[in-house]
Structure formats: C-alpha cells, structure tokens
CSV table of C-alpha atoms and ligand atoms in Angstrom, one decimal:
chain,number,residue,atom,x,y,z
A,261,MET,CA,-87.4,-90.8,49.8
A,262,ARG,CA,-90.6,-92.4,50.9
A,263,GLU,CA,-90.9,-94.8,53.9
A,264,LYS,CA,-90.5,-98.4,53.0
A,265,ILE,CA,-92.8,-100.6,55.1
A,266,VAL,CA,-93.6,-104.3,55.7
A,267,ALA,CA,-96.7,-104.7,57.8
A,268,ALA,CA,-98.1,-108.0,59.3
A,269,ASN,CA,-101.8,-108.6,59.5
A,270,TRP,CA,-102.3,-111.7,61.7
A,271,LYS,CA,-106.1,-111.5,61.3
A,272,MET,CA,-107.9,-113.9,63.8
A,273,ASN,CA,-104.9,-116.2,64.4
A,274,LYS,CA,-102.7,-117.1,67.4
A,275,ASP,CA,-103.8,-117.7,71.0
A,276,LEU,CA,-102.0,-115.8,73.8
A,277,THR,CA,-99.1,-118.2,74.0
A,278,GLU,CA,-98.6,-118.6,70.2
A,279,GLY,CA,-98.9,-114.9,69.7
A,280,LEU,CA,-96.3,-113.9,72.2
A,281,GLN,CA,-94.1,-116.6,70.8
A,282,LEU,CA,-94.4,-115.2,67.3
A,283,VAL,CA,-93.6,-111.7,68.6
A,284,SER,CA,-90.5,-113.1,70.4
A,285,ASP,CA,-89.4,-115.1,67.3
A,286,LEU,CA,-89.6,-111.9,65.2
A,287,VAL,CA,-87.7,-109.8,67.7
A,288,GLU,CA,-85.0,-112.5,67.9
A,289,SER,CA,-84.8,-112.8,64.1
A,290,LEU,CA,-84.4,-109.0,63.7
A,291,LYS,CA,-81.9,-108.6,66.6
A,292,GLY,CA,-78.7,-107.0,65.4
A,293,LYS,CA,-79.8,-107.0,61.8
A,294,LYS,CA,-79.7,-103.8,59.8
A,295,ILE,CA,-83.0,-103.8,57.9
A,296,ALA,CA,-84.0,-101.6,55.0
A,297,CYS,CA,-87.6,-101.0,55.9
A,298,GLU,CA,-90.0,-100.3,58.8
A,299,VAL,CA,-91.8,-103.3,60.3
A,300,ILE,CA,-95.4,-103.0,61.6
A,301,MET,CA,-97.2,-105.8,63.4
A,302,ALA,CA,-101.0,-106.0,63.7
A,303,PRO,CA,-101.9,-108.9,66.0
A,304,PRO,CA,-105.4,-109.4,67.5
A,305,PHE,CA,-106.4,-107.1,70.3
A,306,ILE,CA,-105.6,-109.7,73.0
A,307,HIS,CA,-101.9,-109.5,72.1
A,308,LEU,CA,-101.5,-105.7,72.1
A,309,SER,CA,-100.3,-105.0,75.6
A,310,GLY,CA,-98.1,-108.1,75.8
A,311,ALA,CA,-96.6,-107.4,72.4
A,312,ALA,CA,-96.0,-103.8,73.4
A,313,GLU,CA,-94.0,-104.9,76.4
A,314,ARG,CA,-91.9,-107.3,74.2
A,315,LEU,CA,-91.4,-104.7,71.5
A,316,LYS,CA,-89.9,-102.1,73.8
A,317,GLU,CA,-86.5,-101.2,72.7
A,318,THR,CA,-87.1,-102.5,69.2
A,319,ASP,CA,-88.1,-100.5,66.2
A,320,ILE,CA,-91.1,-102.7,65.4
A,321,VAL,CA,-94.3,-100.6,65.4
A,322,LEU,CA,-97.5,-102.1,66.9
A,323,ALA,CA,-100.8,-101.8,65.2
A,324,ALA,CA,-104.4,-102.9,65.8
A,325,GLN,CA,-106.6,-104.5,63.1
A,326,ASN,CA,-109.7,-102.5,63.8
A,327,ILE,CA,-111.2,-99.8,66.0
A,328,ALA,CA,-114.7,-98.7,67.1
A,329,LYS,CA,-116.1,-95.7,65.4
A,330,GLU,CA,-117.6,-94.5,68.7
A,331,GLU,CA,-115.5,-92.8,71.3
A,332,ASN,CA,-116.5,-94.9,74.4
A,333,GLY,CA,-119.6,-96.2,76.2
A,334,ALA,CA,-122.2,-98.9,75.9
A,335,PHE,CA,-120.9,-100.7,72.8
A,336,THR,CA,-120.4,-104.3,73.9
A,337,GLY,CA,-117.5,-106.0,72.2
A,338,GLU,CA,-116.0,-102.9,70.7
A,339,VAL,CA,-112.5,-101.5,71.4
A,340,SER,CA,-111.9,-97.8,71.3
A,341,ALA,CA,-109.1,-95.8,69.7
A,342,GLN,CA,-108.1,-94.5,73.1
A,343,MET,CA,-107.9,-98.0,74.5
A,344,ILE,CA,-105.8,-99.1,71.6
A,345,ALA,CA,-103.5,-96.1,71.9
A,346,SER,CA,-103.1,-96.8,75.7
A,347,THR,CA,-101.5,-100.2,74.9
A,348,GLY,CA,-98.7,-98.5,73.0
A,349,ALA,CA,-100.0,-99.3,69.5
A,350,LYS,CA,-99.3,-96.5,67.0
A,351,CYS,CA,-101.2,-97.6,63.9
A,352,VAL,CA,-104.5,-99.2,63.0
A,353,ILE,CA,-105.8,-101.1,60.0
A,354,ILE,CA,-109.0,-99.5,58.7
A,355,GLY,CA,-111.1,-100.6,55.7
A,356,HIS,CA,-109.8,-104.2,55.3
A,357,SER,CA,-111.9,-106.0,52.7
A,358,GLU,CA,-112.9,-108.6,55.3
A,359,ARG,CA,-114.3,-105.8,57.5
A,360,ARG,CA,-116.1,-104.4,54.5
A,361,ALA,CA,-117.5,-107.7,53.3
A,362,TYR,CA,-118.3,-109.5,56.6
A,363,TYR,CA,-119.1,-106.6,58.9
A,364,GLY,CA,-120.8,-104.2,56.5
A,365,GLU,CA,-118.3,-101.4,56.9
A,366,ASN,CA,-119.0,-98.9,54.2
A,367,GLY,CA,-117.4,-95.6,53.3
A,368,ALA,CA,-119.4,-93.6,55.9
A,369,VAL,CA,-118.4,-96.0,58.7
A,370,LEU,CA,-114.8,-96.0,57.6
A,371,HIS,CA,-114.7,-92.2,57.5
A,372,GLU,CA,-115.8,-92.1,61.1
A,373,LYS,CA,-113.2,-94.7,62.0
A,374,LEU,CA,-110.5,-92.7,60.3
A,375,LEU,CA,-111.5,-89.6,62.2
A,376,ARG,CA,-111.5,-91.5,65.5
A,377,ALA,CA,-108.0,-92.9,64.8
A,378,ILE,CA,-106.6,-89.6,63.8
A,379,SER,CA,-108.0,-87.8,66.8
A,380,GLU,CA,-106.4,-90.4,69.1
A,381,GLY,CA,-103.0,-90.1,67.3
A,382,LEU,CA,-103.2,-93.5,65.7
A,383,ARG,CA,-101.9,-93.7,62.2
A,384,PRO,CA,-104.4,-95.4,59.8
A,385,ILE,CA,-103.4,-98.1,57.4
A,386,PHE,CA,-106.3,-97.6,55.0
A,387,CYS,CA,-107.1,-100.5,52.7
A,388,VAL,CA,-108.7,-100.3,49.3
A,389,GLY,CA,-109.2,-102.8,46.6
A,390,GLU,CA,-111.6,-104.1,44.0
A,391,GLN,CA,-113.4,-107.4,43.6
A,392,LEU,CA,-112.6,-109.7,40.6
A,393,ASN,CA,-115.9,-108.9,38.9
A,394,GLU,CA,-115.2,-105.2,39.2
A,395,ARG,CA,-111.8,-105.6,37.6
A,396,GLU,CA,-113.3,-107.8,34.8
A,397,ALA,CA,-115.9,-105.1,34.2
A,398,GLY,CA,-113.1,-102.5,33.9
A,399,LYS,CA,-114.3,-100.6,36.9
A,400,HIS,CA,-111.3,-101.2,39.2
A,401,PHE,CA,-109.9,-97.7,39.0
A,402,ASP,CA,-113.3,-96.1,39.7
A,403,VAL,CA,-114.0,-98.5,42.6
A,404,VAL,CA,-110.7,-97.6,44.3
A,405,SER,CA,-111.2,-93.9,43.7
A,406,ASN,CA,-114.7,-94.1,45.2
A,407,GLN,CA,-113.4,-96.0,48.2
A,408,LEU,CA,-110.9,-93.2,48.8
A,409,THR,CA,-113.4,-90.4,48.1
A,410,GLU,CA,-116.0,-91.8,50.5
A,411,ALA,CA,-113.7,-92.6,53.4
A,412,PHE,CA,-111.5,-89.5,53.2
A,413,ASN,CA,-114.5,-87.2,52.6
A,414,ALA,CA,-113.7,-83.8,54.1
A,415,ILE,CA,-110.5,-84.9,55.9
A,416,GLY,CA,-107.8,-82.2,55.4
A,417,ALA,CA,-104.6,-82.8,53.5
A,418,ASP,CA,-102.5,-82.4,56.7
A,419,LYS,CA,-104.3,-85.4,58.2
A,420,ILE,CA,-104.3,-87.5,55.0
A,421,ALA,CA,-100.6,-86.9,54.8
A,422,GLN,CA,-100.2,-89.0,58.1
A,423,MET,CA,-101.8,-92.1,56.7
A,424,ILE,CA,-100.6,-95.2,55.0
A,425,ILE,CA,-102.6,-96.7,52.1
A,426,ALA,CA,-102.7,-100.4,51.3
A,427,TYR,CA,-104.0,-101.6,47.9
A,428,GLU,CA,-105.3,-105.1,48.3
A,429,PRO,CA,-107.2,-106.5,45.3
A,430,VAL,CA,-109.8,-108.7,47.0
A,431,TRP,CA,-109.2,-111.5,44.4
A,432,ALA,CA,-105.6,-111.7,45.6
A,433,ILE,CA,-106.2,-111.9,49.3
A,434,GLY,CA,-105.5,-115.3,50.8
A,435,THR,CA,-106.0,-116.9,47.4
A,436,GLY,CA,-102.3,-117.4,46.3
A,437,LYS,CA,-103.2,-115.3,43.2
A,438,THR,CA,-100.8,-112.3,43.5
A,439,ALA,CA,-101.4,-109.3,41.3
A,440,SER,CA,-98.5,-109.1,38.8
A,441,PRO,CA,-96.1,-106.3,39.6
A,442,GLU,CA,-97.4,-104.5,36.5
A,443,ILE,CA,-101.1,-104.7,37.6
A,444,ALA,CA,-100.2,-103.6,41.1
A,445,GLU,CA,-98.0,-100.8,39.9
A,446,GLU,CA,-100.7,-99.5,37.6
A,447,MET,CA,-103.2,-99.2,40.5
A,448,HIS,CA,-100.5,-97.7,42.9
A,449,ALA,CA,-99.8,-95.1,40.2
A,450,HIS,CA,-103.5,-94.4,39.9
A,451,ILE,CA,-103.8,-93.9,43.7
A,452,ARG,CA,-100.9,-91.6,43.7
A,453,SER,CA,-102.3,-89.5,41.0
A,454,PHE,CA,-105.7,-89.4,42.8
A,455,LEU,CA,-103.8,-88.1,45.9
A,456,LYS,CA,-102.0,-85.5,43.8
A,457,GLU,CA,-105.2,-84.2,42.3
A,458,ARG,CA,-107.0,-83.9,45.6
A,459,TYR,CA,-104.3,-83.2,48.1
A,460,GLY,CA,-101.3,-81.9,46.2
A,461,GLU,CA,-98.0,-83.1,45.0
A,462,SER,CA,-96.3,-83.3,48.4
A,463,VAL,CA,-99.0,-85.5,50.0
A,464,ALA,CA,-98.9,-87.7,46.9
A,465,GLN,CA,-95.2,-88.1,46.9
A,466,LYS,CA,-94.9,-88.7,50.7
A,467,MET,CA,-97.7,-91.3,51.0
A,468,PRO,CA,-96.5,-94.9,51.5
A,469,ILE,CA,-98.7,-97.2,49.4
A,470,LEU,CA,-98.4,-100.8,50.3
A,471,TYR,CA,-99.5,-103.8,48.2
A,472,GLY,CA,-101.4,-106.7,49.9
A,473,GLY,CA,-102.6,-110.0,48.4
A,474,SER,CA,-100.7,-113.2,48.6
A,475,CYS,CA,-97.4,-111.4,48.9
A,476,ASN,CA,-94.5,-113.8,49.9
A,477,GLY,CA,-90.8,-114.2,49.9
A,478,SER,CA,-90.8,-115.2,46.2
A,479,ASN,CA,-92.7,-112.3,44.8
A,480,ALA,CA,-91.8,-109.5,47.2
A,481,VAL,CA,-88.7,-108.2,45.4
A,482,SER,CA,-90.5,-107.8,42.0
A,483,LEU,CA,-93.4,-106.1,43.7
A,484,PHE,CA,-91.4,-103.8,45.9
A,485,SER,CA,-89.1,-102.8,42.9
A,486,GLN,CA,-92.0,-101.0,41.2
A,487,PRO,CA,-91.7,-97.2,41.5
A,488,ASN,CA,-95.0,-96.7,43.3
A,489,ILE,CA,-95.0,-99.7,45.6
A,490,ASP,CA,-93.6,-98.8,49.0
A,491,GLY,CA,-94.0,-102.2,50.7
A,492,GLY,CA,-96.5,-104.8,51.7
A,493,LEU,CA,-99.4,-105.6,54.0
A,494,ILE,CA,-98.9,-109.3,54.6
A,495,GLY,CA,-101.6,-111.8,55.9
A,496,GLY,CA,-100.8,-115.5,55.7
A,497,ALA,CA,-97.1,-115.1,55.3
A,498,SER,CA,-96.8,-113.0,58.4
A,499,LEU,CA,-97.8,-115.9,60.7
A,500,ALA,CA,-94.4,-117.7,60.7
A,501,VAL,CA,-91.1,-115.9,61.0
A,502,GLU,CA,-89.4,-118.0,58.4
A,503,LYS,CA,-92.0,-116.8,55.9
A,504,PHE,CA,-92.2,-113.2,57.1
A,505,MET,CA,-88.4,-112.5,57.3
A,506,PRO,CA,-87.7,-113.1,53.5
A,507,ILE,CA,-90.4,-110.4,52.8
A,508,ILE,CA,-88.6,-107.9,55.1
A,509,GLU,CA,-85.3,-108.9,53.6
A,510,ALA,CA,-86.6,-108.4,50.1
A,511,TRP,CA,-86.0,-104.7,50.6
A,512,ASP,CA,-82.2,-105.4,50.8
A,513,GLN,CA,-82.4,-106.4,47.1
A,514,VAL,CA,-84.5,-103.4,46.0
A,515,HIS,CA,-82.6,-100.3,44.9
A,516,LYS,CA,-84.7,-97.4,43.9
B,628,LIG,C1,-104.4,-109.3,54.0
B,628,LIG,O1,-105.5,-109.8,54.3
B,628,LIG,O2,-104.2,-108.1,54.4
B,628,LIG,C2,-103.6,-110.0,53.1
B,628,LIG,C3,-102.8,-109.4,52.3
B,628,LIG,O3,-103.6,-111.4,53.2
B,628,LIG,P1,-102.7,-112.5,52.4
B,628,LIG,O4,-101.3,-112.0,52.4
B,628,LIG,O5,-102.9,-113.7,53.1
B,628,LIG,O6,-103.2,-112.5,51.0
C-alpha cells in the first residue's frame, strides 16, 4: 500500500510567535490520536529549528518550502540544502507554481534543486500543474509531462523513487476552485502512467501523488478516495488547526 500524506504549505505566513503557536496547536491536537496518514509541515525558514525542537517525539515530518540550487557560498538571501537538513527538516517543496511564476524557476533550475535536495538526503515534494488557459487549450497532460521530463531529466529511477509528487492545477491554488475528484484523478492517473513508462511499474506504484488546490475539510474525503490520489498539499487550510485537522482526519473515512 502507498503512503498516505497530508502536507501543510504555510507559504509566507506566521511570524515567530504565531508559527510556534501553530506548531504547538497541531502537536496538541494530534496527541494520543491514531491517525491514518503521515503529516508533513512546511513552515517558512525562520520556523524550522524551533519547529524541529517542538516536533521531537512526534511523527510530524518537517519540510522547507524552497532550497538554493547552489551548494554554498556568496548567494545572499539563499538557504542551502545542507543548512535545511541541519535543522532536522527531512523534506523540501520544489517547483511550486508560485516559485515558477514569481521567481522564474524553470525546468533546468528545478532539476538542479532536485539534485541538491537528493544529495543532501532531503526528500523532494515536487509540484507540477497547468494554468487555466493550458487546460482550456487541451494541453494540460502535455504541460505536466513536460514539467516532469525537464525537472527529472537524467535522474535515475532509484532517486525518483524517493520523491513525492504534488499535482497542483494553478487555477485551483488559493482560488476556492477545487479540481473535481474526477479531474484530479485523471491527472494523477496520467502522472502514474508517465512514471511507469519512464521508471517502471514499481516506481509508479510506490510514488505518493498528492493533490493541491483549495483542498479543505469538505472536499478532502472525495478527493482522497480516488485510486491515484494519495493525499494533499494544503495551503490556506493549513494555517489554522481547526481547518487542517479535518483534512488529516478525512483519511479515517477513506477505505481503499
Ligand atoms: C498550495 O499553494 O500548495 C496550495 C495548495 O494552496 P491552497 O490550498 O491555498 O489552494
């Protein structure tokens, strides 16, 4: 059976006090509960070491939202994979549509970031997804295949097998317009068959593919019930524990 995952992407939200409060709230809400999925939390960099301390002795996995493509040195404002790993973070989001759109991160840059993460033992959560106009033009499958092809480039199947993929249609992120379970499932199945073709059946079957885009406590069960949807990458609804917990608990109602 594949891993089931609910991952929080806080984006650029929460100052130091608010962030540590949210970590504590989540730890308290999960205390003593048997949950049916893994929980990953990606706060801004400033929270990583404090969160790592608070998450000790919990099963919550810490992630960063970005990494530098360079190893170290004179890159003002950047944070290296090694620095992130030293905080105790285990995963890193790479290729989020906001990074692609606002910071010009293209396939070549994302390929370098993937290599950097892998070499430092950080598990990439690699995001793909089409714009609305690309879907309307019927190009959505090609767009996602190209994003995977460019960023994965010559990375071997053994490394690809360690990743998590998140399908996040850009038109659904932060808009309140969730992809229907059928639309999301169709793309997840496409991604899985892409993986099968390039990297073989076992990589394809093992890869967790998360859905992201206005996922919330009301739509999580129907999304997670789809055969190829293995959880969610959650933005807005991860910023308050009363909104995030129902998404984690959605897995209790999914039997597959
Ligand atoms: C995201 O940005 O990863 C995301 C899925 O955002 P939201 O849940 O707010 O749509």
